[in-house]
Amino acid sequence: MENNTPFFTVITASYNSGKTIADTISSVLNQSFTDFEFIIVDGKSSDNTMEIVKSFAPHFQEKNITFKFVSEKDRGIYDAWNKGIKLSQGTWISFLGSDDEYLPNALERYFFHLKQAPDCNYISSQVELTNTKKEVLNVIGKAFVWEKVVRNMEIAQVGSFHHKQLFENVGLFNDHYKIVGDLEFYIRCKPHIKPAYFEEITAKMLNEGVSNQIYKALKEALDVKLKHKSSSALVAYFDFTTIFLKCHYNKLTKKK
């Protein structure tokens, strides 16, 4: 790219991710499309996470791919994402979990579809939810429709890329929130976002992350919706109750 600016920036926040992060890094390193940079923001892990991260540095150097990493205490995942955004040089920015993986042609597919949608500033795809055995549990990720994102977060965050201009217009993530800071960001995006979508699977997401703390996530989401008045209070409480009861019912039926 002109001025050596990478087309993509992939940001991974990590903390004590020694069991999974090697697969995450490998999935980025082995992309067929190589015009990107990779940034890992670690929260001062106490396990072998950073040893693993540093061991990959020569492999990125061999491929002439920019690989940045930092390890310091932070205020949670959204603080880490914000640090990554500030370090980023890419035009398009994504957030890949430290226990998630891209498919080998993921960035190539994003590049192709972005060329078909030159006016968009956000693009998403589909993602496979997996368990620790990497067995596929479900496929998630629908087109970005603001009202549906606010109510049910139907997009796949792991399958999303954001134009850097979107952050310049909307601001960074609010790190006051520990689980649904991305929802709060998308609520603020309403006047600015120009979404695109393609129905292809680009990543695998482990279904055991922080967002699976169901009650805390729903409570934070409720607080966000009420604060921003993104929907009526009645609708916000209705969504909170119905989703919580549905999740609770699913847990009970699994135990039988």
Tab-separated table of C-alpha atoms in Angstrom:
chain	number	residue	atom	x	y	z
A	1	MET	CA	0.000	0.000	0.000
A	2	GLU	CA	1.011	3.654	-0.453
A	3	ASN	CA	3.335	4.938	2.284
A	4	ASN	CA	3.725	1.345	3.522
A	5	THR	CA	0.301	1.567	5.179
A	6	PRO	CA	-1.149	-1.933	5.672
A	7	PHE	CA	-4.623	-2.607	4.354
A	8	PHE	CA	-5.700	-4.500	7.512
A	9	THR	CA	-4.851	-4.317	11.203
A	10	VAL	CA	-5.730	-7.364	13.307
A	11	ILE	CA	-5.786	-6.705	17.063
A	12	THR	CA	-5.758	-9.451	19.698
A	13	ALA	CA	-6.228	-8.748	23.404
A	14	SER	CA	-4.792	-11.467	25.634
A	15	TYR	CA	-4.456	-12.380	29.276
A	16	ASN	CA	-3.091	-15.740	30.466
A	17	SER	CA	-3.913	-17.204	27.051
A	18	GLY	CA	-1.049	-19.690	26.911
A	19	LYS	CA	-3.324	-22.632	26.120
A	20	THR	CA	-4.875	-21.095	23.003
A	21	ILE	CA	-2.906	-18.153	21.664
A	22	ALA	CA	-0.475	-20.179	19.539
A	23	ASP	CA	-3.353	-21.381	17.354
A	24	THR	CA	-4.709	-17.833	17.149
A	25	ILE	CA	-1.357	-16.427	16.043
A	26	SER	CA	-0.791	-19.269	13.578
A	27	SER	CA	-4.157	-18.597	11.954
A	28	VAL	CA	-3.098	-14.972	11.347
A	29	LEU	CA	0.431	-15.839	10.236
A	30	ASN	CA	-0.859	-18.347	7.678
A	31	GLN	CA	-3.188	-15.952	5.853
A	32	SER	CA	-3.076	-16.116	2.064
A	33	PHE	CA	-3.399	-12.290	1.987
A	34	THR	CA	-0.395	-10.640	3.651
A	35	ASP	CA	-0.980	-6.878	3.422
A	36	PHE	CA	-1.722	-6.498	7.122
A	37	GLU	CA	-0.214	-5.864	10.527
A	38	PHE	CA	-0.864	-7.871	13.672
A	39	ILE	CA	-0.978	-6.290	17.126
A	40	ILE	CA	-1.200	-8.217	20.401
A	41	VAL	CA	-2.091	-6.237	23.523
A	42	ASP	CA	-1.478	-8.382	26.583
A	43	GLY	CA	-2.722	-7.528	30.074
A	44	LYS	CA	0.504	-8.506	31.857
A	45	SER	CA	-0.046	-12.261	31.749
A	46	SER	CA	1.459	-14.391	34.510
A	47	ASP	CA	1.619	-17.591	32.435
A	48	ASN	CA	3.661	-18.345	29.292
A	49	THR	CA	1.560	-16.199	26.940
A	50	MET	CA	4.285	-13.688	26.140
A	51	GLU	CA	6.912	-16.390	25.632
A	52	ILE	CA	4.678	-17.887	22.965
A	53	VAL	CA	3.989	-14.482	21.422
A	54	LYS	CA	7.685	-13.603	21.190
A	55	SER	CA	8.510	-16.979	19.625
A	56	PHE	CA	6.394	-16.054	16.586
A	57	ALA	CA	8.164	-12.744	15.913
A	58	PRO	CA	10.818	-14.223	13.544
A	59	HIS	CA	8.128	-15.954	11.469
A	60	PHE	CA	6.305	-12.671	10.849
A	61	GLN	CA	9.612	-11.018	10.040
A	62	GLU	CA	10.351	-13.700	7.444
A	63	LYS	CA	7.075	-12.855	5.698
A	64	ASN	CA	7.688	-9.098	6.020
A	65	ILE	CA	4.515	-8.686	8.079
A	66	THR	CA	4.501	-6.079	10.854
A	67	PHE	CA	4.046	-7.766	14.232
A	68	LYS	CA	3.670	-5.576	17.326
A	69	PHE	CA	3.079	-6.639	20.905
A	70	VAL	CA	2.911	-5.013	24.303
A	71	SER	CA	2.349	-6.468	27.768
A	72	GLU	CA	1.141	-4.202	30.563
A	73	LYS	CA	-1.732	-4.011	33.005
A	74	ASP	CA	-4.988	-2.743	31.538
A	75	ARG	CA	-8.611	-2.132	32.517
A	76	GLY	CA	-10.057	-4.987	30.496
A	77	ILE	CA	-10.616	-6.022	26.901
A	78	TYR	CA	-11.941	-2.673	25.635
A	79	ASP	CA	-9.003	-0.793	27.127
A	80	ALA	CA	-6.741	-3.283	25.331
A	81	TRP	CA	-8.635	-2.813	22.053
A	82	ASN	CA	-8.296	0.960	22.383
A	83	LYS	CA	-4.545	0.611	22.893
A	84	GLY	CA	-4.399	-1.529	19.773
A	85	ILE	CA	-6.353	1.026	17.742
A	86	LYS	CA	-3.947	3.766	18.840
A	87	LEU	CA	-0.995	1.607	17.732
A	88	SER	CA	-2.624	0.646	14.438
A	89	GLN	CA	-1.563	1.842	10.980
A	90	GLY	CA	-4.053	-0.157	8.910
A	91	THR	CA	-7.052	1.170	7.033
A	92	TRP	CA	-9.366	-1.606	8.258
A	93	ILE	CA	-9.307	-2.840	11.860
A	94	SER	CA	-10.560	-6.103	13.384
A	95	PHE	CA	-10.496	-7.751	16.809
A	96	LEU	CA	-9.601	-11.439	17.011
A	97	GLY	CA	-9.900	-13.154	20.407
A	98	SER	CA	-6.885	-14.923	21.888
A	99	ASP	CA	-8.826	-18.189	21.662
A	100	ASP	CA	-10.294	-17.572	18.184
A	101	GLU	CA	-8.910	-18.365	14.729
A	102	TYR	CA	-9.206	-17.031	11.194
A	103	LEU	CA	-9.706	-19.424	8.314
A	104	PRO	CA	-6.655	-19.380	5.968
A	105	ASN	CA	-8.340	-17.231	3.299
A	106	ALA	CA	-10.239	-14.881	5.643
A	107	LEU	CA	-8.369	-11.653	4.877
A	108	GLU	CA	-8.394	-12.428	1.169
A	109	ARG	CA	-12.193	-12.747	1.261
A	110	TYR	CA	-12.575	-9.477	3.163
A	111	PHE	CA	-10.329	-7.714	0.655
A	112	PHE	CA	-12.382	-9.065	-2.241
A	113	HIS	CA	-15.730	-8.032	-0.774
A	114	LEU	CA	-14.493	-4.606	0.323
A	115	LYS	CA	-13.555	-3.891	-3.286
A	116	GLN	CA	-17.182	-4.634	-4.188
A	117	ALA	CA	-18.466	-2.172	-1.556
A	118	PRO	CA	-16.240	0.918	-1.756
A	119	ASP	CA	-18.626	3.149	0.217
A	120	CYS	CA	-18.924	0.962	3.328
A	121	ASN	CA	-17.058	1.642	6.572
A	122	TYR	CA	-17.968	-1.623	8.323
A	123	ILE	CA	-18.084	-5.176	6.983
A	124	SER	CA	-18.946	-8.488	8.625
A	125	SER	CA	-19.291	-12.167	7.816
A	126	GLN	CA	-20.193	-15.422	9.528
A	127	VAL	CA	-18.301	-17.226	12.300
A	128	GLU	CA	-18.355	-20.791	13.600
A	129	LEU	CA	-18.891	-21.202	17.348
A	130	THR	CA	-16.776	-24.104	18.622
A	131	ASN	CA	-16.083	-25.922	21.868
A	132	THR	CA	-12.658	-26.701	23.335
A	133	LYS	CA	-12.459	-29.778	21.074
A	134	LYS	CA	-12.964	-27.443	18.084
A	135	GLU	CA	-16.267	-29.092	17.279
A	136	VAL	CA	-18.701	-26.717	15.569
A	137	LEU	CA	-21.691	-25.852	17.759
A	138	ASN	CA	-23.351	-23.177	15.645
A	139	VAL	CA	-22.803	-20.574	12.932
A	140	ILE	CA	-23.492	-16.942	13.858
A	141	GLY	CA	-23.356	-13.597	12.110
A	142	LYS	CA	-26.070	-11.731	10.233
A	143	ALA	CA	-26.033	-8.504	8.250
A	144	PHE	CA	-25.738	-5.323	10.303
A	145	VAL	CA	-29.186	-3.846	10.900
A	146	TRP	CA	-28.866	-1.248	13.651
A	147	GLU	CA	-32.175	-2.016	15.395
A	148	LYS	CA	-31.442	-5.767	15.428
A	149	VAL	CA	-27.885	-5.253	16.633
A	150	VAL	CA	-29.167	-3.142	19.530
A	151	ARG	CA	-31.765	-5.722	20.520
A	152	ASN	CA	-29.923	-9.008	19.914
A	153	MET	CA	-26.329	-8.259	18.771
A	154	GLU	CA	-26.887	-10.404	15.680
A	155	ILE	CA	-23.509	-9.620	14.118
A	156	ALA	CA	-20.351	-11.632	14.795
A	157	GLN	CA	-17.781	-9.284	16.337
A	158	VAL	CA	-14.942	-11.676	15.482
A	159	GLY	CA	-16.131	-11.529	11.865
A	160	SER	CA	-16.147	-7.717	11.696
A	161	PHE	CA	-13.768	-5.149	10.199
A	162	HIS	CA	-14.084	-1.408	10.885
A	163	HIS	CA	-12.684	1.390	8.754
A	164	LYS	CA	-10.374	3.554	10.865
A	165	GLN	CA	-12.518	6.569	9.913
A	166	LEU	CA	-15.386	5.042	11.889
A	167	PHE	CA	-13.374	5.328	15.115
A	168	GLU	CA	-12.367	8.869	14.207
A	169	ASN	CA	-16.053	9.773	13.782
A	170	VAL	CA	-17.516	7.823	16.704
A	171	GLY	CA	-14.646	7.577	19.189
A	172	LEU	CA	-13.065	4.559	20.854
A	173	PHE	CA	-14.672	1.852	22.985
A	174	ASN	CA	-15.933	2.838	26.434
A	175	ASP	CA	-13.805	0.731	28.790
A	176	HIS	CA	-16.232	1.351	31.644
A	177	TYR	CA	-18.047	-1.694	30.264
A	178	LYS	CA	-16.386	-5.084	30.715
A	179	ILE	CA	-18.514	-7.265	28.406
A	180	VAL	CA	-20.719	-5.197	26.084
A	181	GLY	CA	-18.500	-2.251	25.184
A	182	ASP	CA	-18.846	-3.259	21.539
A	183	LEU	CA	-22.650	-2.971	21.791
A	184	GLU	CA	-22.299	0.500	23.280
A	185	PHE	CA	-19.956	1.437	20.416
A	186	TYR	CA	-22.402	0.223	17.761
A	187	ILE	CA	-25.223	2.174	19.381
A	188	ARG	CA	-23.109	5.327	18.998
A	189	CYS	CA	-22.379	4.363	15.394
A	190	LYS	CA	-25.961	4.866	14.204
A	191	PRO	CA	-25.467	8.212	12.378
A	192	HIS	CA	-22.175	7.107	10.800
A	193	ILE	CA	-22.123	3.398	9.993
A	194	LYS	CA	-22.382	2.198	6.371
A	195	PRO	CA	-22.413	-1.594	6.678
A	196	ALA	CA	-21.683	-4.391	4.222
A	197	TYR	CA	-22.017	-8.147	4.694
A	198	PHE	CA	-21.070	-11.381	2.975
A	199	GLU	CA	-22.461	-14.783	3.854
A	200	GLU	CA	-19.209	-16.712	4.222
A	201	ILE	CA	-17.517	-18.243	7.276
A	202	THR	CA	-14.212	-16.523	7.979
A	203	ALA	CA	-13.346	-17.477	11.563
A	204	LYS	CA	-13.809	-19.884	14.441
A	205	MET	CA	-14.790	-18.516	17.846
A	206	LEU	CA	-14.435	-20.452	21.088
A	207	ASN	CA	-17.769	-20.413	22.893
A	208	GLU	CA	-16.298	-19.958	26.367
A	209	GLY	CA	-15.225	-16.319	26.456
A	210	VAL	CA	-16.119	-13.424	28.739
A	211	SER	CA	-19.348	-12.692	26.857
A	212	ASN	CA	-20.707	-16.024	28.032
A	213	GLN	CA	-21.193	-14.606	31.524
A	214	ILE	CA	-24.841	-14.365	30.581
A	215	TYR	CA	-26.392	-12.445	33.465
A	216	LYS	CA	-23.574	-9.881	33.696
A	217	ALA	CA	-23.629	-9.381	29.926
A	218	LEU	CA	-27.403	-8.903	29.854
A	219	LYS	CA	-27.289	-6.522	32.811
A	220	GLU	CA	-24.586	-4.418	31.150
A	221	ALA	CA	-26.543	-4.451	27.885
A	222	LEU	CA	-29.653	-3.269	29.714
A	223	ASP	CA	-27.710	-0.428	31.333
A	224	VAL	CA	-26.285	0.617	27.951
A	225	LYS	CA	-29.691	0.640	26.239
A	226	LEU	CA	-31.304	2.641	29.036
A	227	LYS	CA	-28.445	5.149	29.122
A	228	HIS	CA	-28.473	5.773	25.358
A	229	LYS	CA	-32.255	5.380	25.011
A	230	SER	CA	-31.576	3.183	21.979
A	231	SER	CA	-34.948	1.540	22.559
A	232	SER	CA	-37.839	2.138	24.933
A	233	ALA	CA	-37.388	1.038	28.533
A	234	LEU	CA	-40.202	-1.469	28.063
A	235	VAL	CA	-38.466	-3.089	25.088
A	236	ALA	CA	-35.092	-3.063	26.869
A	237	TYR	CA	-36.472	-4.849	29.933
A	238	PHE	CA	-38.460	-7.248	27.740
A	239	ASP	CA	-35.314	-8.239	25.831
A	240	PHE	CA	-33.367	-8.651	29.080
A	241	THR	CA	-36.023	-10.945	30.569
A	242	THR	CA	-36.725	-13.080	27.504
A	243	ILE	CA	-33.064	-13.681	26.623
A	244	PHE	CA	-32.190	-14.497	30.244
A	245	LEU	CA	-35.067	-16.960	30.552
A	246	LYS	CA	-34.159	-18.559	27.232
A	247	CYS	CA	-30.529	-19.029	28.302
A	248	HIS	CA	-31.606	-20.384	31.694
A	249	TYR	CA	-33.998	-22.833	30.023
A	250	ASN	CA	-31.273	-24.029	27.653
A	251	LYS	CA	-28.946	-24.671	30.613
A	252	LEU	CA	-31.604	-26.676	32.416
A	253	THR	CA	-32.418	-28.817	29.375
A	254	LYS	CA	-28.712	-29.546	28.791
A	255	LYS	CA	-28.409	-30.907	32.337
A	256	LYS	CA	-31.183	-33.455	31.749
